[in-house]
Coordinates of C-alpha atoms and ligand atoms in Angstrom, one line a residue:
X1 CA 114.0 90.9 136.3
X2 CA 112.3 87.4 136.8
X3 CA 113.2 85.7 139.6
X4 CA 112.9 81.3 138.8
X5 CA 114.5 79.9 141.9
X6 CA 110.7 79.1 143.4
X7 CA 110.2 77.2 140.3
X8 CA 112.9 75.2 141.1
X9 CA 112.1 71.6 142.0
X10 CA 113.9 70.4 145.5
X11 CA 115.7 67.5 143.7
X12 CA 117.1 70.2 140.6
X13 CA 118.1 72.8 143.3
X14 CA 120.0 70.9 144.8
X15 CA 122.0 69.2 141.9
X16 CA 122.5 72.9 140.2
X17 CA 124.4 74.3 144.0
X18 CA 126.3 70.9 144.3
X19 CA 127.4 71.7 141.1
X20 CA 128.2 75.3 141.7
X21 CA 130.0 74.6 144.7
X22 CA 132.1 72.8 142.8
X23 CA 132.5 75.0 139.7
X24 CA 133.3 78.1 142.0
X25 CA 135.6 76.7 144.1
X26 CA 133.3 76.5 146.9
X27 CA 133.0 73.3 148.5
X28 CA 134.6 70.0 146.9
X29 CA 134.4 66.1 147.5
X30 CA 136.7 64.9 150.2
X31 CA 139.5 62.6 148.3
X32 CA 137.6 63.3 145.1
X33 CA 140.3 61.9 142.5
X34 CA 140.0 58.7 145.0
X35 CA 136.8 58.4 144.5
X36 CA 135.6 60.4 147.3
X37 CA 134.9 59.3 151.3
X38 CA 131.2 59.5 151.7
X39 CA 130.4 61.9 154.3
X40 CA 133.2 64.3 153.8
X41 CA 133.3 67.6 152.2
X42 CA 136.6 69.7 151.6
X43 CA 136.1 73.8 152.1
X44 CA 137.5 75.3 148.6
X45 CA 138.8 78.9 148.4
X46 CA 135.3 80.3 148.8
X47 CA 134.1 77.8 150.6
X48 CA 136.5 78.3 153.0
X49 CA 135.8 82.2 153.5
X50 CA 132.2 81.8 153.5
X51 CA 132.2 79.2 156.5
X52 CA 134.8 81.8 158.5
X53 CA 132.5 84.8 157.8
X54 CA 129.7 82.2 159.6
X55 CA 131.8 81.7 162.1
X56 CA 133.0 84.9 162.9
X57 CA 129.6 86.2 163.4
X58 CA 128.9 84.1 165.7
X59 CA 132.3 84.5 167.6
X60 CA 131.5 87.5 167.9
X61 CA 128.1 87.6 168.8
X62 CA 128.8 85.2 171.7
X63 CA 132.0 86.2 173.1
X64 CA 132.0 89.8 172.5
X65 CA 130.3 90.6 175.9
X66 CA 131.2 90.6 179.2
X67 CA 129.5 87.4 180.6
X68 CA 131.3 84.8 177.9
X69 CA 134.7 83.4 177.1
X70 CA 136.3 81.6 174.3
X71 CA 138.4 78.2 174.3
X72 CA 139.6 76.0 171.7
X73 CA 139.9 72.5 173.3
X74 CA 141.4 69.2 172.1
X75 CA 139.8 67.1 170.1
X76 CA 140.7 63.8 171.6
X77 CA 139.9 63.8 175.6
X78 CA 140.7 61.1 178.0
X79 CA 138.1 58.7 177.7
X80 CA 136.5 58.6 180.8
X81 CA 134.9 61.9 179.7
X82 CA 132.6 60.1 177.5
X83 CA 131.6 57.8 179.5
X84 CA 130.9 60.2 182.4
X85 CA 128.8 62.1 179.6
X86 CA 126.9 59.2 178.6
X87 CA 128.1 58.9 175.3
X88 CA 129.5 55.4 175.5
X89 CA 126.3 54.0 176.6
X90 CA 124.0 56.5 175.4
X91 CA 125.2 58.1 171.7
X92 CA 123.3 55.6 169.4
X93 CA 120.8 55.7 166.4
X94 CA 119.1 52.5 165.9
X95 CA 120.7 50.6 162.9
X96 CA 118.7 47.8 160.4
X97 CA 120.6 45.8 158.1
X98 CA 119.4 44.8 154.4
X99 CA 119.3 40.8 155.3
X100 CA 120.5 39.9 151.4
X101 CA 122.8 43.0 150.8
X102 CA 124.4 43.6 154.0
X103 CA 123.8 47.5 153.2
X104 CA 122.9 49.5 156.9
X105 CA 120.2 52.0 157.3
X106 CA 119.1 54.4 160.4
X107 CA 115.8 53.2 161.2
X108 CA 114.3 56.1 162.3
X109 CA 114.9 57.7 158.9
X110 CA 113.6 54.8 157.2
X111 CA 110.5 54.5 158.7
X112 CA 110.4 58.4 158.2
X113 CA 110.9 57.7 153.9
X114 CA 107.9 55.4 154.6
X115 CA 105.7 58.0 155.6
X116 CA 105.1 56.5 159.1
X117 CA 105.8 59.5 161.8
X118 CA 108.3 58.5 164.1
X119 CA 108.1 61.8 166.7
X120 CA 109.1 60.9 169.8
X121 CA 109.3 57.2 170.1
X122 CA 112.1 54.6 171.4
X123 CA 113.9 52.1 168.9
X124 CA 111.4 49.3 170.2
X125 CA 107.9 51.0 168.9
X126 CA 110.1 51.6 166.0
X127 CA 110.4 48.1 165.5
X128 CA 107.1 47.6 165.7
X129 CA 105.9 49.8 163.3
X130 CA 109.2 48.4 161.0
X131 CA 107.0 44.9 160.9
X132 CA 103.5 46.1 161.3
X133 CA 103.9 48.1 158.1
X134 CA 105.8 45.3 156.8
X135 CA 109.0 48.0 155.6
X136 CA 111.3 46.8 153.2
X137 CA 114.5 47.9 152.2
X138 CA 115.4 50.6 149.4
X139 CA 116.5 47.5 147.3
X140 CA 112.9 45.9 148.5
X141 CA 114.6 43.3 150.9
X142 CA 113.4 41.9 154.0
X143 CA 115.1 43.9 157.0
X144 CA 116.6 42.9 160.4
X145 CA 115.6 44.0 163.7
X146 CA 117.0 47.1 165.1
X147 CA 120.1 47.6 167.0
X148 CA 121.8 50.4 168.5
X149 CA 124.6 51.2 166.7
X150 CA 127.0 54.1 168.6
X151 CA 128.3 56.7 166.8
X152 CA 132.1 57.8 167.9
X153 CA 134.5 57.7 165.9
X154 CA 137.4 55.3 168.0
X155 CA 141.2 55.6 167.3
X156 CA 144.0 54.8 169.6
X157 CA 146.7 57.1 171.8
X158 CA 150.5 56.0 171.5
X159 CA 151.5 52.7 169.3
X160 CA 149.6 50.2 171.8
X161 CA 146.5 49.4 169.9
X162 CA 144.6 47.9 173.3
X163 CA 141.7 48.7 175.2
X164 CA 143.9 50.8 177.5
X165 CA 145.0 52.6 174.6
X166 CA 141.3 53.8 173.2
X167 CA 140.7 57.1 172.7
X168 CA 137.5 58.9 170.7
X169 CA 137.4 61.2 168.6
X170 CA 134.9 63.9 169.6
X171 CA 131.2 63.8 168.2
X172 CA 130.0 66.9 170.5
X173 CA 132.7 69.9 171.6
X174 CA 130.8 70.5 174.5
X175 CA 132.4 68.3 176.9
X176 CA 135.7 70.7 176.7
X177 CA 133.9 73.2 177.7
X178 CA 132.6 71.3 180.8
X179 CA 135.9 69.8 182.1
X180 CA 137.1 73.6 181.7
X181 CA 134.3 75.6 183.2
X182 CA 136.4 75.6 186.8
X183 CA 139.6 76.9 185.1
X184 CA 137.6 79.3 182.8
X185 CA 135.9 80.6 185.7
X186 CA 138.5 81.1 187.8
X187 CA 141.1 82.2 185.6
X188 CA 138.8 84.6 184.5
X189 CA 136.8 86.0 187.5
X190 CA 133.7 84.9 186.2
X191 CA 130.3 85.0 188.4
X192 CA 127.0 83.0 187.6
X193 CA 125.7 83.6 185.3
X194 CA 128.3 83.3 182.3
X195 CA 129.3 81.1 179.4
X196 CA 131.8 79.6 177.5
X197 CA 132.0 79.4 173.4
X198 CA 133.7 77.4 171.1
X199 CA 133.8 76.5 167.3
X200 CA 135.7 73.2 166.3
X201 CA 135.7 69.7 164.5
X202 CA 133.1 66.9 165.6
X203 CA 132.9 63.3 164.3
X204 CA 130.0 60.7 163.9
X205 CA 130.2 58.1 162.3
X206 CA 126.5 58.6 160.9
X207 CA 124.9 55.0 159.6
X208 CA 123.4 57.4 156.5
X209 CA 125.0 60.5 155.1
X210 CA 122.6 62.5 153.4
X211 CA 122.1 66.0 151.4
X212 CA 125.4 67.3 150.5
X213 CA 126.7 69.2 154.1
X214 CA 123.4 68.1 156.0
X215 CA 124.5 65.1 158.1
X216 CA 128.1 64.3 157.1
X217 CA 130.6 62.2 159.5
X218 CA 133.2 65.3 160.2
X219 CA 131.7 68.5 160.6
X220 CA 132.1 71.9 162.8
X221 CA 130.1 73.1 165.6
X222 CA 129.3 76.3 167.5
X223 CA 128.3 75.8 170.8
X224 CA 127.7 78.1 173.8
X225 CA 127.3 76.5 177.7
X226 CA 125.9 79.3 179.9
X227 CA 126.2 78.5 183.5
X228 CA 123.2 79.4 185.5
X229 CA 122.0 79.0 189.3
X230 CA 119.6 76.6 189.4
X231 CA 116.4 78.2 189.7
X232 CA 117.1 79.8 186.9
X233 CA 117.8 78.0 184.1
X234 CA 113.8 78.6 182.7
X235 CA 114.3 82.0 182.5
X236 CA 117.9 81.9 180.6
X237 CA 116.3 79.3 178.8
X238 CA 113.9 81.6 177.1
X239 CA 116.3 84.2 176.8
X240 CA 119.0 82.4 174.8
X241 CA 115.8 81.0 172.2
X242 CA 115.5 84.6 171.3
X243 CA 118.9 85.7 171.3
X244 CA 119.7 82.3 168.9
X245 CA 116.8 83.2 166.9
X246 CA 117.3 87.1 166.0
X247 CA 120.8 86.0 165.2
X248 CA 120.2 84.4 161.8
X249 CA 119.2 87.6 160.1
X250 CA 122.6 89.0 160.9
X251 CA 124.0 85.9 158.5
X252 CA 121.3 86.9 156.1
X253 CA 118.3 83.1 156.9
X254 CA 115.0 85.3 156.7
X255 CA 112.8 84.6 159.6
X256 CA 110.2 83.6 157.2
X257 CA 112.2 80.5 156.5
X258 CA 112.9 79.5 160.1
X259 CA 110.9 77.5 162.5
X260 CA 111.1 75.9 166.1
X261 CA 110.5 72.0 166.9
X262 CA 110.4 70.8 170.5
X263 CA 112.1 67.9 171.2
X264 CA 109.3 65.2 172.8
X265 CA 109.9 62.4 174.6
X266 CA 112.2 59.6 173.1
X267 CA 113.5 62.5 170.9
X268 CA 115.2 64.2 173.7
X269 CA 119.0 63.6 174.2
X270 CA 119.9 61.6 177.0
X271 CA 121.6 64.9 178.6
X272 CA 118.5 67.1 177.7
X273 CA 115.7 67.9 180.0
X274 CA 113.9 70.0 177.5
X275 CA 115.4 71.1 173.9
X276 CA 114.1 73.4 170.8
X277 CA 115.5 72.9 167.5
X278 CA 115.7 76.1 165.3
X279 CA 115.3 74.5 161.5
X280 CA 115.5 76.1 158.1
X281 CA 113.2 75.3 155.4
X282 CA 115.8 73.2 153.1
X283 CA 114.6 72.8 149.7
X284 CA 113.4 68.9 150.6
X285 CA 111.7 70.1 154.0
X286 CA 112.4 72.0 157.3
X287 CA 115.7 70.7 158.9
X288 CA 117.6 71.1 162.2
X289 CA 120.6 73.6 162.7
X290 CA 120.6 74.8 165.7
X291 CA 120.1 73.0 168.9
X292 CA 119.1 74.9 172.4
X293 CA 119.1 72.9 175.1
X294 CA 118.8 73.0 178.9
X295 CA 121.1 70.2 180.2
X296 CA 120.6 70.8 184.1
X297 CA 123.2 70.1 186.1
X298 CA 124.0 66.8 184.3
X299 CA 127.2 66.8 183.0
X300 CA 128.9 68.5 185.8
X301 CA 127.6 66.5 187.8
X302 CA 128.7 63.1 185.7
X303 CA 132.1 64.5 185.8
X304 CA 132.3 65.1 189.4
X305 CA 131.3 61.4 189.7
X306 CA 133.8 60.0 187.3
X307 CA 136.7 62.5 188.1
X308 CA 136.0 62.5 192.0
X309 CA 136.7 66.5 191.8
X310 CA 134.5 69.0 193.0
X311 CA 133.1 71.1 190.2
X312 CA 130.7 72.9 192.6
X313 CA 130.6 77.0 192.2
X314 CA 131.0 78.7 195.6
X315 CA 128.2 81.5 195.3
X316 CA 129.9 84.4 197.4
X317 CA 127.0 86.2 198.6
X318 CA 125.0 83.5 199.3
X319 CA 127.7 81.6 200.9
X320 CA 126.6 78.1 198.9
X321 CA 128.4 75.8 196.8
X322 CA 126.4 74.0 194.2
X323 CA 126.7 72.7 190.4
X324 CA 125.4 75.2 188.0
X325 CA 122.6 74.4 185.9
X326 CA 123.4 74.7 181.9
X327 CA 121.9 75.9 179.0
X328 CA 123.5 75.5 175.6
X329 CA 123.1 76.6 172.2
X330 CA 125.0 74.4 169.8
X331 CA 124.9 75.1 166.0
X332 CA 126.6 73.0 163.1
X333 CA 128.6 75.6 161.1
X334 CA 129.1 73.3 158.3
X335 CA 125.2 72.5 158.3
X336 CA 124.4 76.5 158.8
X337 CA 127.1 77.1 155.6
X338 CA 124.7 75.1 153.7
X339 CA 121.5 76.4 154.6
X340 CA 123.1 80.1 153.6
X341 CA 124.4 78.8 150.1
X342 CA 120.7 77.2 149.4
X343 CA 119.4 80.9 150.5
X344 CA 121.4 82.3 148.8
X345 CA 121.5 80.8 145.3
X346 CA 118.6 82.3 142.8
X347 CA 118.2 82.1 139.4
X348 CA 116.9 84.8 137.8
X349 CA 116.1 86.4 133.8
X350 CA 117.3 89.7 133.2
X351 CA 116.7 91.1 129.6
X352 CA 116.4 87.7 127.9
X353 CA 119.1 86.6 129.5
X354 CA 119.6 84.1 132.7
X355 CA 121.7 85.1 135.0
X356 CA 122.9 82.9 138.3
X357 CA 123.4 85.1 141.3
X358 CA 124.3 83.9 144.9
X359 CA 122.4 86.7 146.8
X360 CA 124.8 86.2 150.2
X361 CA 124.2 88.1 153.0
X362 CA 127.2 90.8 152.1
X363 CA 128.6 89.7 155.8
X364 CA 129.1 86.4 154.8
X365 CA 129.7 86.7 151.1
X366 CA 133.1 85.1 150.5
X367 CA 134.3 88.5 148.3
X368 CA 132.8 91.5 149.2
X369 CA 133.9 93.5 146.1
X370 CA 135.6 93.3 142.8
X371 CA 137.7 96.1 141.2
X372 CA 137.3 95.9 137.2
X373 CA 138.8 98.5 135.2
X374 CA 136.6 98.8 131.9
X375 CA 139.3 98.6 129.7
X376 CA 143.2 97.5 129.9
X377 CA 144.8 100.6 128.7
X378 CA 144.3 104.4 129.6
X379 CA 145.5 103.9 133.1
X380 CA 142.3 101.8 134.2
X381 CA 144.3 99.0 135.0
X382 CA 146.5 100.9 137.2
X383 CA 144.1 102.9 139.2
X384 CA 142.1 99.8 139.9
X385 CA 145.1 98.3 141.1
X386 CA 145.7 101.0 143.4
X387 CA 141.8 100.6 144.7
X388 CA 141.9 97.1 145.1
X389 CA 145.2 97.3 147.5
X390 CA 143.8 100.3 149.1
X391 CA 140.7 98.2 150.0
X392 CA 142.2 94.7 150.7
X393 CA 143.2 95.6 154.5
X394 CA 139.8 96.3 155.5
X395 CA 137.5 93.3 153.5
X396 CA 138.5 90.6 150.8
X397 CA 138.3 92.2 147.4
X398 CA 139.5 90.6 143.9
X399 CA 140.8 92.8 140.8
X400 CA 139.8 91.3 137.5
X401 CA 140.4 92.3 134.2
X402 CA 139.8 89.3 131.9
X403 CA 136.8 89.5 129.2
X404 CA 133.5 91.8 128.6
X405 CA 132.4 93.7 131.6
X406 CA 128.8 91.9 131.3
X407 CA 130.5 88.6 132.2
X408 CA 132.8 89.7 134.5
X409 CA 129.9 91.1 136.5
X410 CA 128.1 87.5 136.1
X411 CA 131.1 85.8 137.5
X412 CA 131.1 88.0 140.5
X413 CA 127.2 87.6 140.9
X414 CA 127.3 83.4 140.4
X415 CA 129.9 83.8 143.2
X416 CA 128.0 86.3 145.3
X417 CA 130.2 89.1 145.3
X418 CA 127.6 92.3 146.7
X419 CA 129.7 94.9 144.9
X420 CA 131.7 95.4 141.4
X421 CA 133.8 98.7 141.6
X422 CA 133.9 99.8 137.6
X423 CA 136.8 102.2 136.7
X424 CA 136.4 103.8 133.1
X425 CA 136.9 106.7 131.0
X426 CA 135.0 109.2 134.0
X427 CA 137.2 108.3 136.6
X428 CA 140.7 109.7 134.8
X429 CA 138.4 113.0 135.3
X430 CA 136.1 113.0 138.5
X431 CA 138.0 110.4 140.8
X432 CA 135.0 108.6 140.8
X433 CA 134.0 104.7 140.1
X434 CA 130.6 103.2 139.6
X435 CA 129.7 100.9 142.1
X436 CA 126.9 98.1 140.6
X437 CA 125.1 96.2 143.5
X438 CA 125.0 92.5 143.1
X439 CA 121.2 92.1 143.8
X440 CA 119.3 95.4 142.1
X441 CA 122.0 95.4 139.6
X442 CA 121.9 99.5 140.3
X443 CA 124.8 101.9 139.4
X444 CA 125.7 104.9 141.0
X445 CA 129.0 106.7 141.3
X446 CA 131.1 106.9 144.4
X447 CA 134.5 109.1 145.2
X448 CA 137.3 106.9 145.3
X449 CA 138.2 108.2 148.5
X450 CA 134.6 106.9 150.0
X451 CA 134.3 103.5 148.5
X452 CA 135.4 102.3 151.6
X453 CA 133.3 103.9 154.1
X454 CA 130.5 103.5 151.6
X455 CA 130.8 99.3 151.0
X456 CA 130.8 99.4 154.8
X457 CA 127.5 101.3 155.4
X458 CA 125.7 99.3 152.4
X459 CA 126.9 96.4 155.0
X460 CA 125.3 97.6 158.0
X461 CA 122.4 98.5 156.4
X462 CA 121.3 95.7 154.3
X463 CA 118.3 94.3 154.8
X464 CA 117.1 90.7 154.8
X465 CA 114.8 89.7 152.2
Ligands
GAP1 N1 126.2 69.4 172.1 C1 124.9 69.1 171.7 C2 124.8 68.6 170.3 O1 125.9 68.2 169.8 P1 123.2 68.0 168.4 O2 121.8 68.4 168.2 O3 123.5 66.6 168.3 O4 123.6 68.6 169.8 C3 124.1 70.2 167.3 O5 124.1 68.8 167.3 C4 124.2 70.7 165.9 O6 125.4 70.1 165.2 C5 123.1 70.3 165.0 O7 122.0 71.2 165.1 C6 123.7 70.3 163.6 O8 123.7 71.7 163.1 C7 125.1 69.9 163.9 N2 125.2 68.5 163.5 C8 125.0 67.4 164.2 N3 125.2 66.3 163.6 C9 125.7 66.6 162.3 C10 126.1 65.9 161.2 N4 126.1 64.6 161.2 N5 126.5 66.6 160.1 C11 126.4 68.0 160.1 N6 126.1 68.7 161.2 C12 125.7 68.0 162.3

């Protein structure tokens, strides 16, 4: 077996898994029969099941414990919560318009295409270097100065379309976790220091989209405030990096493939008094999908301000009330969904032959097995029946019967299914199936009674690449 995905050239990658995606049901154009809406992305039926897996993961790896609880807030808040946060004033990218073609481009990015490093600096040394270096437009036109352009999405509550009306729609889910951490708390007993998780939508109205899931306009995050004394917030600092960081192999992103970047000056959000990105080494260069953050006391603090109610913890054995200090972790499932599908997608020559397999992380992999009788007579069909309903309580299987059992097994791999459960002529006898792994393309023959108990050890036991 030859394996050719390194040989693969970024741009070609990336075109053959947009195309898969599509082919397999995994992830479609938003609208697509309209044309499509840039920056939207529709979850297909495997799509949809691989992005849950993801996300149930990291549910559980966050709020299975004793010191964090879950929420699931609303999307649209009132909208003195984003100015409290400082998103009104302080969620921009700075924007540059094509003077003859009207088109609108990030600068920062731009510059970035141009080679000239951008780390760290504010949107009027970014203007300088725009004219020092004389950039032009993609279409080679002269550019305007930058301006900040902000980045919620804006609708309206109830049929009044005024000012009083104006409502956003989320671009962080954060902020429901702050304006619940007093009810969390004391609804659940909680003591400093604990957290609260959730996974939901977020909107930016991006001035680029760009590489397929990367930076999209509606997207889903997974983000984690821990409430800390302050004093502290160093020391849980370090301790959520390495917690975030070991996570990733249980979703299958090799280590090898993950770095950190610290956030420097300029770069650092106006909430942030320090932040590490975690970034995966996409096929066109290392990008961001994890944030970790350590916000201070900030946004409780803003909303204490702007609500005029006390958000201070009451520390029982020291007797003191203060505002926590925060540290957050906030992933982008959708963004984290593509970083596993470009890990995951190989292409590989086996006996002449090339075979597509998506080598998922069995956690994550949208079907975890497929029952295919060998034949469709002699009872096969039956018998696999019977597996395949025996199984589907406990993990998503399929049962397919359609076409040589070469190709079925190439379906199953181009889709990333980890095992195909083969009934044939030996199992009317012995009760037994082969069981072909997805990866080493191995056989060996398990009791139908253990298939079960032995998918689920494979499971535990798989190991990273
Ligand atoms: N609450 C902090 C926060 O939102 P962020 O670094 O702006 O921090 C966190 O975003 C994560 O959300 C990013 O690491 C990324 O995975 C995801 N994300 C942000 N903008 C995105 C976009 N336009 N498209 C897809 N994912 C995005």
């Amino acid at each position: 077996m030859v394996v050719l995905k390194e040989n693969l050239m970024s741009d070609d990658l990336m075109e053959k898994l947009v195309s898969l995606c599509k082919r397999k049901g995994f992830i479609f154009q938003s609208s697509e029969i309209y044309g499509g809406l840039s920056g939207c992305w529709d979850y297909g039926p495997l799509g949809v099941e691989l992005l849950r897996n993801i996300k149930d993961a990291w549910w559980t790896s966050m709020t299975y414990r004793e010191d964090i609880e879950g929420i699931d807030a609303s999307i649209l808040m009132h909208p003195r919560v984003w100015e409290a946060s400082g998103h009104v004033d302080g969620f921009t990218d700075p924007m540059v318009e094509d003077q003859k073609t009207n088109e609108r481009f990030r600068l920062d990015q731009l510059l970035e295409e141009n080679g000239i490093d951008v780390t760290g600096l504010g949107t009027d040394e970014m203007n300088v270097l725009l004219r020092e270096h004389d950039v032009k437009s993609p279409k080679g036109n002269a550019l305007s100065d930058a301006r900040q352009f902000n980045l919620m999405f804006k609708t309206f509550v109830g049929p009044l379309e005024d000012e009083s009306a104006r409502v956003y729609l989320r671009p962080e889910t954060a902020q429901g976790i702050f304006v619940n951490y007093l009810n969390v708390q004391q609804a659940m007993r909680q003591k400093l220091p604990f957290g609260i998780a959730q996974i939901g939508k977020a909107f930016r109205n991006e001035i680029n989209t760009k590489n397929f899931l990367f930076r999209v306009r509606e997207f889903e995050q997974m983000e984690m405030q821990y409430f800390v004394a302050p004093g502290t917030q160093d020391k849980w600092f370090e301790y959520w990096r390495e917690q975030r960081w070991n996570w990733y192999q249980r979703i299958g992103l090799p280590e090898r493939k993950l770095s950190w970047h610290e956030h420097q000056g300029d770069e650092l959000a106006h909430y942030a008094s320090a932040a590490f990105d975690v970034q995966y080494e996409f096929p066109y260069g290392p990008g961001e999908i994890e944030g970790i953050h350590n916000r201070s006391d900030y946004d409780l603090s803003q909303h204490e301000k702007f609500s005029g109610k006390q958000l201070k913890y009451f520390d029982e054995e020291s007797r003191e009330k203060f505002v926590p200090y925060v540290i957050e972790t906030s992933i982008g499932a959708t963004r984290t969904s593509m970083a596993c599908l470009v890990e995951a997608y190989h292409e590989e020559e086996v006996k002449g032959d090339k075979r597509v397999v998506m080598r998922f992380h069995p956690r994550i992999a949208p079907i975890k097995a497929a029952v295919l009788p060998l034949v469709k007579r002699d009872g096969m069909p039956d018998i696999a029946h019977k597996i395949t309903e025996d199984l589907r309580p406990y993990m998503r299987v399929t049962y397919d019967e359609g076409g040589a059992i070469g190709r079925r097994y190439r379906r199953m791999d181009e889709v990333g299914t980890p095992f195909c459960l083969t009934v044939d002529s030996d199992t009317l006898e012995d009760q037994t199936v082969t069981v072909r792994e997805r990866d080493t393309m191995e056989q060996e023959r398990v009791p139908i009674a253990d298939l079960r108990s032995h998918i689920e050890g494979r499971m535990d036991s798989w190991q990273v690449p």
